[in-house]
Short mmCIF file of C-alpha atoms in Angstrom, two decimals:
data_model
loop_
_atom_site.label_atom_id
_atom_site.label_comp_id
_atom_site.label_asym_id
_atom_site.label_seq_id
_atom_site.Cartn_x
_atom_site.Cartn_y
_atom_site.Cartn_z
CA MET E 1 -125.71 88.77 -70.72
CA ASP E 2 -127.23 85.40 -70.89
CA ASN E 3 -125.82 82.36 -72.79
CA ARG E 4 -126.16 82.21 -76.49
CA VAL E 5 -125.18 79.92 -79.31
CA LEU E 6 -122.85 81.08 -82.24
CA ARG E 7 -122.48 78.97 -85.26
CA PHE E 8 -119.72 79.41 -88.04
CA ASP E 9 -120.02 78.32 -91.64
CA HIS E 10 -116.62 77.68 -93.40
CA VAL E 11 -114.73 79.61 -90.89
CA ARG E 12 -111.34 78.42 -89.48
CA ILE E 13 -110.69 78.74 -85.93
CA LEU E 14 -107.36 77.87 -84.25
CA ILE E 15 -108.06 74.93 -81.53
CA ASN E 16 -106.25 77.07 -78.91
CA LYS E 17 -108.45 79.86 -79.30
CA MET E 18 -111.87 77.99 -79.08
CA LEU E 19 -114.22 78.49 -76.20
CA MET E 20 -114.14 75.04 -74.63
CA ARG E 21 -114.91 75.29 -71.09
CA GLY E 22 -117.92 73.08 -70.88
CA SER E 23 -116.93 70.81 -73.77
CA LYS E 24 -114.10 70.25 -76.21
CA VAL E 25 -113.54 69.60 -79.96
CA THR E 26 -110.32 67.40 -80.66
CA ARG E 27 -107.96 68.18 -83.44
CA GLU E 28 -109.92 65.33 -85.54
CA GLY E 29 -112.97 67.37 -84.95
CA LYS E 30 -114.69 65.19 -82.61
CA TYR E 31 -116.99 66.76 -79.97
CA VAL E 32 -116.25 65.57 -76.54
CA MET E 33 -118.03 66.31 -73.24
CA SER E 34 -115.95 67.99 -70.62
CA ASN E 35 -115.69 66.18 -67.15
CA VAL E 36 -116.29 69.54 -65.62
CA PRO E 37 -119.80 69.51 -64.08
CA ARG E 38 -122.22 71.53 -66.33
CA GLN E 39 -123.59 73.35 -63.18
CA LEU E 40 -120.23 75.24 -63.03
CA VAL E 41 -121.07 77.04 -66.30
CA TYR E 42 -124.04 78.76 -64.45
CA GLY E 43 -121.87 80.60 -62.00
CA THR E 44 -121.31 83.21 -64.57
CA MET E 45 -125.26 83.34 -65.00
CA VAL E 46 -125.29 84.31 -61.40
CA TYR E 47 -122.56 86.75 -61.56
CA GLU E 48 -123.86 88.81 -64.33
CA PRO E 49 -127.45 89.47 -63.05
CA GLN E 50 -126.01 90.19 -59.31
CA THR E 51 -123.81 92.81 -60.87
CA ILE E 52 -126.69 94.29 -63.06
CA VAL E 53 -128.62 94.71 -59.86
CA SER E 54 -125.91 96.69 -58.29
CA ASP E 55 -125.32 99.09 -61.29
CA THR E 56 -129.18 99.61 -61.47
CA SER E 57 -129.00 100.98 -58.01
CA CYS E 58 -126.15 103.32 -58.85
CA ALA E 59 -127.86 104.33 -62.11
CA LEU E 60 -131.26 104.90 -60.44
CA SER E 61 -129.55 106.88 -57.65
CA ARG E 62 -128.04 109.38 -60.05
CA GLN E 63 -131.11 109.77 -62.09
CA ILE E 64 -133.26 110.33 -58.93
CA THR E 65 -130.88 112.80 -57.49
CA ILE E 66 -131.15 114.87 -60.70
CA ALA E 67 -134.90 114.74 -60.82
CA THR E 68 -135.14 115.70 -57.23
CA ARG E 69 -132.89 118.71 -57.47
CA TYR E 70 -134.79 119.86 -60.55
CA SER E 71 -138.15 119.41 -58.83
CA ALA E 72 -136.88 121.35 -55.89
CA VAL E 73 -135.96 124.40 -57.92
CA ARG E 74 -138.40 124.30 -60.85
CA GLY E 75 -141.65 126.36 -60.29
CA GLN E 76 -144.81 125.72 -61.97
CA PHE E 77 -148.11 127.47 -61.58
CA GLY E 78 -148.76 130.09 -58.96
CA SER E 79 -151.52 131.29 -56.75
CA GLN E 80 -153.81 134.05 -57.94
CA ASN E 81 -152.21 136.88 -55.77
CA GLY E 82 -149.12 136.90 -58.15
CA SER E 83 -147.02 135.09 -55.57
CA LEU E 84 -143.93 132.82 -56.81
CA GLU E 85 -144.65 129.75 -58.56
CA THR E 86 -145.07 126.58 -56.53
CA ARG E 87 -142.10 124.43 -56.70
CA VAL E 88 -142.87 121.06 -58.46
CA ILE E 89 -141.66 119.04 -55.47
CA ASP E 90 -144.35 120.49 -53.31
CA TYR E 91 -147.10 118.79 -55.52
CA GLN E 92 -148.30 115.62 -53.89
CA THR E 93 -148.50 114.11 -57.47
CA GLN E 94 -145.03 114.63 -57.90
CA GLN E 95 -144.14 113.43 -54.40
CA SER E 96 -146.09 110.29 -55.14
CA TRP E 97 -144.01 109.44 -58.30
CA LEU E 98 -140.62 110.66 -56.94
CA PHE E 99 -140.39 109.33 -53.48
CA PRO E 100 -140.97 105.75 -54.11
CA LEU E 101 -138.21 106.01 -56.80
CA LEU E 102 -135.89 107.57 -54.19
CA ALA E 103 -136.94 104.65 -51.85
CA SER E 104 -136.22 102.24 -54.51
CA ALA E 105 -132.66 103.26 -55.02
CA TYR E 106 -131.77 102.46 -51.47
CA ALA E 107 -133.82 99.32 -51.65
CA PHE E 108 -131.95 98.03 -54.61
CA ARG E 109 -128.67 98.91 -53.25
CA PHE E 110 -129.19 96.95 -50.14
CA VAL E 111 -130.42 93.96 -52.02
CA GLY E 112 -127.54 94.16 -54.37
CA LYS E 113 -125.13 93.85 -51.55
CA ARG E 114 -127.00 90.82 -50.52
CA LEU E 115 -126.93 89.37 -53.94
CA LYS E 116 -123.03 89.85 -53.99
CA TRP E 117 -122.69 87.89 -50.84
CA LEU E 118 -124.99 85.14 -52.39
CA TYR E 119 -122.78 84.97 -55.34
CA THR E 120 -119.68 84.28 -53.19
CA ASP E 121 -121.42 81.66 -51.12
CA VAL E 122 -122.75 79.88 -54.23
CA THR E 123 -119.20 80.11 -55.87
CA GLN E 124 -117.57 78.52 -52.71
CA ARG E 125 -120.24 75.79 -52.89
CA LEU E 126 -119.71 75.03 -56.50
CA GLN E 127 -116.07 74.65 -55.98
CA ALA E 128 -116.69 72.17 -53.21
CA GLY E 129 -119.10 70.33 -55.47
CA ASP E 130 -122.29 71.58 -53.76
CA PHE E 131 -124.96 72.45 -56.23
CA SER E 132 -127.78 72.64 -54.03
CA THR E 133 -128.33 76.44 -53.86
CA LEU E 134 -127.51 77.00 -57.55
CA PRO E 135 -131.17 77.04 -58.85
CA GLU E 136 -132.43 79.33 -56.36
CA ALA E 137 -129.71 81.76 -56.58
CA HIS E 138 -129.84 81.63 -60.40
CA THR E 139 -133.66 82.33 -60.41
CA CYS E 140 -133.36 84.88 -57.63
CA THR E 141 -130.71 87.04 -59.31
CA ALA E 142 -132.28 86.69 -62.95
CA ASP E 143 -135.63 87.92 -61.62
CA LEU E 144 -134.29 90.69 -59.56
CA LYS E 145 -132.16 91.77 -62.61
CA SER E 146 -135.52 92.01 -64.47
CA LEU E 147 -137.49 93.98 -61.68
CA THR E 148 -134.72 96.66 -61.11
CA THR E 149 -133.81 97.26 -64.75
CA SER E 150 -137.58 97.79 -65.34
CA ILE E 151 -137.73 100.61 -62.74
CA THR E 152 -134.47 102.28 -63.90
CA ALA E 153 -135.98 103.80 -67.04
CA LEU E 154 -137.24 107.16 -65.64
CA PRO E 155 -139.23 109.62 -67.64
CA SER E 156 -138.31 113.28 -67.50
CA GLY E 157 -137.85 114.81 -63.99
CA LYS E 158 -140.37 117.48 -64.81
CA LYS E 159 -143.22 115.05 -64.87
CA PRO E 160 -146.62 117.05 -65.59
CA VAL E 161 -148.31 118.00 -62.21
CA GLY E 162 -151.69 116.85 -61.71
CA THR E 163 -151.42 113.91 -63.89
CA THR E 164 -137.92 81.54 -49.63
CA ALA E 165 -137.47 81.63 -46.02
CA TYR E 166 -141.28 82.11 -45.80
CA MET E 167 -141.99 78.86 -47.55
CA GLY E 168 -141.64 77.08 -44.37
CA ARG E 169 -144.63 78.80 -43.00
CA MET E 170 -146.68 78.35 -46.10
CA GLU E 171 -149.75 76.89 -44.27
CA HIS E 172 -149.79 79.70 -41.77
CA LEU E 173 -149.33 82.30 -44.54
CA MET E 174 -152.23 80.96 -46.65
CA ARG E 175 -154.62 81.59 -43.77
CA CYS E 176 -153.33 85.00 -42.63
CA THR E 177 -155.95 87.64 -41.88
CA SER E 178 -155.37 91.28 -40.62
CA ASP E 179 -156.47 92.65 -37.39
CA ILE E 180 -154.70 96.15 -38.30
CA GLN E 181 -157.17 98.99 -37.01
CA GLY E 182 -155.50 102.02 -38.30
CA ALA E 183 -152.85 103.41 -40.65
CA GLU E 184 -150.12 103.42 -38.02
CA GLY E 185 -150.12 99.56 -37.72
CA TRP E 186 -148.94 99.35 -41.29
CA LEU E 187 -145.80 101.32 -40.27
CA LYS E 188 -144.68 98.35 -38.23
CA SER E 189 -141.96 96.33 -40.20
CA HIS E 190 -143.14 92.68 -39.21
CA VAL E 191 -146.68 93.56 -40.29
CA VAL E 192 -145.47 94.75 -43.79
CA LEU E 193 -143.10 91.77 -44.16
CA GLN E 194 -145.95 89.24 -43.33
CA ALA E 195 -148.18 91.01 -45.90
CA PHE E 196 -145.60 90.58 -48.58
CA GLU E 197 -144.88 86.85 -47.50
CA ALA E 198 -148.56 86.07 -47.51
CA ARG E 199 -149.12 87.62 -50.90
CA ALA E 200 -146.00 85.76 -52.51
CA ALA E 201 -147.15 82.64 -50.88
CA ARG E 202 -150.72 82.49 -52.14
CA MET E 203 -149.82 83.44 -55.69
CA SER E 204 -147.13 80.73 -55.66
CA VAL E 205 -149.54 78.14 -54.56
CA ALA E 206 -152.32 79.25 -56.93
CA CYS E 207 -149.93 78.65 -59.74
CA ALA E 208 -148.87 75.28 -58.59
CA GLN E 209 -152.36 74.39 -58.28
CA LYS E 210 -153.01 75.50 -61.79
CA LEU E 211 -149.92 73.51 -63.18
CA ALA E 212 -151.10 70.61 -61.57
CA LYS E 213 -154.22 70.37 -63.77
CA PHE E 214 -152.19 70.08 -67.00
CA VAL E 215 -150.83 66.72 -68.13
CA ASN E 216 -148.13 68.40 -70.20
CA PRO E 217 -146.01 70.75 -67.66
CA GLU E 218 -144.60 72.54 -70.69
CA GLU E 219 -148.23 73.39 -71.92
CA GLY E 220 -149.12 74.43 -68.51
CA PHE E 221 -146.31 76.80 -68.16
CA ALA E 222 -147.20 78.36 -71.49
CA GLU E 223 -150.75 78.61 -70.65
CA ILE E 224 -150.35 80.53 -67.26
CA SER E 225 -147.15 82.37 -67.92
CA PRO E 226 -148.60 85.56 -67.10
CA ASN E 227 -149.60 84.21 -63.68
CA LEU E 228 -146.04 83.04 -63.21
CA VAL E 229 -144.73 86.41 -64.04
CA GLU E 230 -146.79 88.09 -61.47
CA ALA E 231 -145.88 85.53 -58.88
CA SER E 232 -142.26 86.03 -59.74
CA VAL E 233 -142.63 89.83 -59.40
CA ALA E 234 -144.29 89.18 -55.92
CA HIS E 235 -141.37 86.86 -54.75
CA CYS E 236 -138.80 89.47 -55.87
CA GLN E 237 -140.63 92.25 -54.21
CA LEU E 238 -140.63 90.13 -51.16
CA ILE E 239 -137.00 89.69 -51.17
CA VAL E 240 -136.22 93.34 -51.69
CA VAL E 241 -138.56 94.44 -48.93
CA SER E 242 -136.97 91.76 -46.55
CA LYS E 243 -133.48 92.89 -47.23
CA PHE E 244 -134.49 96.48 -46.66
CA ILE E 245 -135.86 95.67 -43.26
CA GLU E 246 -132.86 93.49 -42.43
CA LYS E 247 -130.49 96.53 -43.13
CA LEU E 248 -132.50 98.59 -40.70
CA GLN E 249 -131.95 96.19 -37.92
CA GLN E 250 -128.29 96.71 -38.08
CA ASP E 251 -126.27 99.75 -36.68
CA ILE E 252 -126.30 102.47 -39.30
CA PRO E 253 -123.78 105.45 -38.82
CA GLY E 254 -124.71 108.94 -38.98
CA LYS E 255 -127.08 110.92 -36.92
CA GLY E 256 -130.66 110.63 -38.17
CA VAL E 257 -129.73 108.48 -41.06
CA LYS E 258 -131.41 105.30 -39.87
CA GLU E 259 -134.66 107.21 -39.05
CA GLN E 260 -134.71 108.59 -42.75
CA LEU E 261 -134.06 105.15 -44.10
CA GLU E 262 -137.13 103.68 -41.87
CA ILE E 263 -139.20 106.44 -43.56
CA LEU E 264 -137.90 105.40 -47.19
CA CYS E 265 -138.48 101.71 -46.32
CA SER E 266 -142.24 102.37 -45.44
CA VAL E 267 -142.65 104.49 -48.55
CA TYR E 268 -141.10 101.65 -50.69
CA ALA E 269 -143.19 98.95 -49.06
CA LEU E 270 -146.54 100.73 -48.81
CA HIS E 271 -146.35 102.05 -52.21
CA LEU E 272 -146.06 98.57 -53.61
CA LEU E 273 -148.82 97.27 -51.20
CA HIS E 274 -151.06 100.16 -52.69
CA LYS E 275 -150.00 99.53 -56.21
CA HIS E 276 -150.72 95.62 -56.02
CA GLN E 277 -153.69 95.82 -53.36
CA GLY E 278 -155.66 93.70 -55.93
CA SER E 279 -153.43 90.75 -55.07
CA LEU E 280 -153.81 91.47 -51.37
CA GLN E 281 -156.89 89.49 -50.54
CA CYS E 282 -155.73 88.99 -46.91
CA HIS E 283 -152.89 90.22 -44.86
CA CYS E 284 -151.00 88.93 -41.98
CA ALA E 285 -150.44 90.54 -38.68
CA SER E 286 -149.33 89.40 -35.14
#
């Protein structure tokens, strides 16, 4: 989906069939730069990733529906007294694998809608000659595309049983500590959100400090690329969690639907916090 270069050798192409949006070639064969701002070319690079994120949500929803239904009817192992086999979905190991993916399907759906709005906003700004939000939009959509597609590749439903807004508060987030006394405290959305903000902020600052030690920036990027990837993932996870929480602050039709989505939001966020607890050296709470 990204931009690529195509070269031809001894191939004749009609001039009116050439792709010449960002530059032109005259009939005499002279290359001429177009007066169209080069930033406009990147509009497509925002559109494609945001479309992929939305498609990923749909694909993951189908897969997790099949896996959940299969787990609900498939029995595996039973008690010693000869009773019916235990349903696969009743095993906690299966739930710990299945439910975070179910929550991810909803999380990606909500962030996908947000990216569609972001693309529309960026497009309108580009047409008005405002390129200020393009770099962030491009980075955000590209990283979220990578994050969501990496989750969508599911193994078999019968898994063996038993086996940017925060930047303005950077100084505050860097000094965050947690005063949560019990597990119930982590069910508060603002506590969870601040934990993700603090984690992303600290990792970004750590990367910036390491890059500052290199005379050659390109050499620095190559040297600490694993750290940059981890910081990028942390930032993307923050975006997904924040958009999930924002959705829950809206009116959601359907009896009991909002309550179930709140549970899934907690499942998604706390699953990530537990998975990446090594990078959560301190947390933030009000």
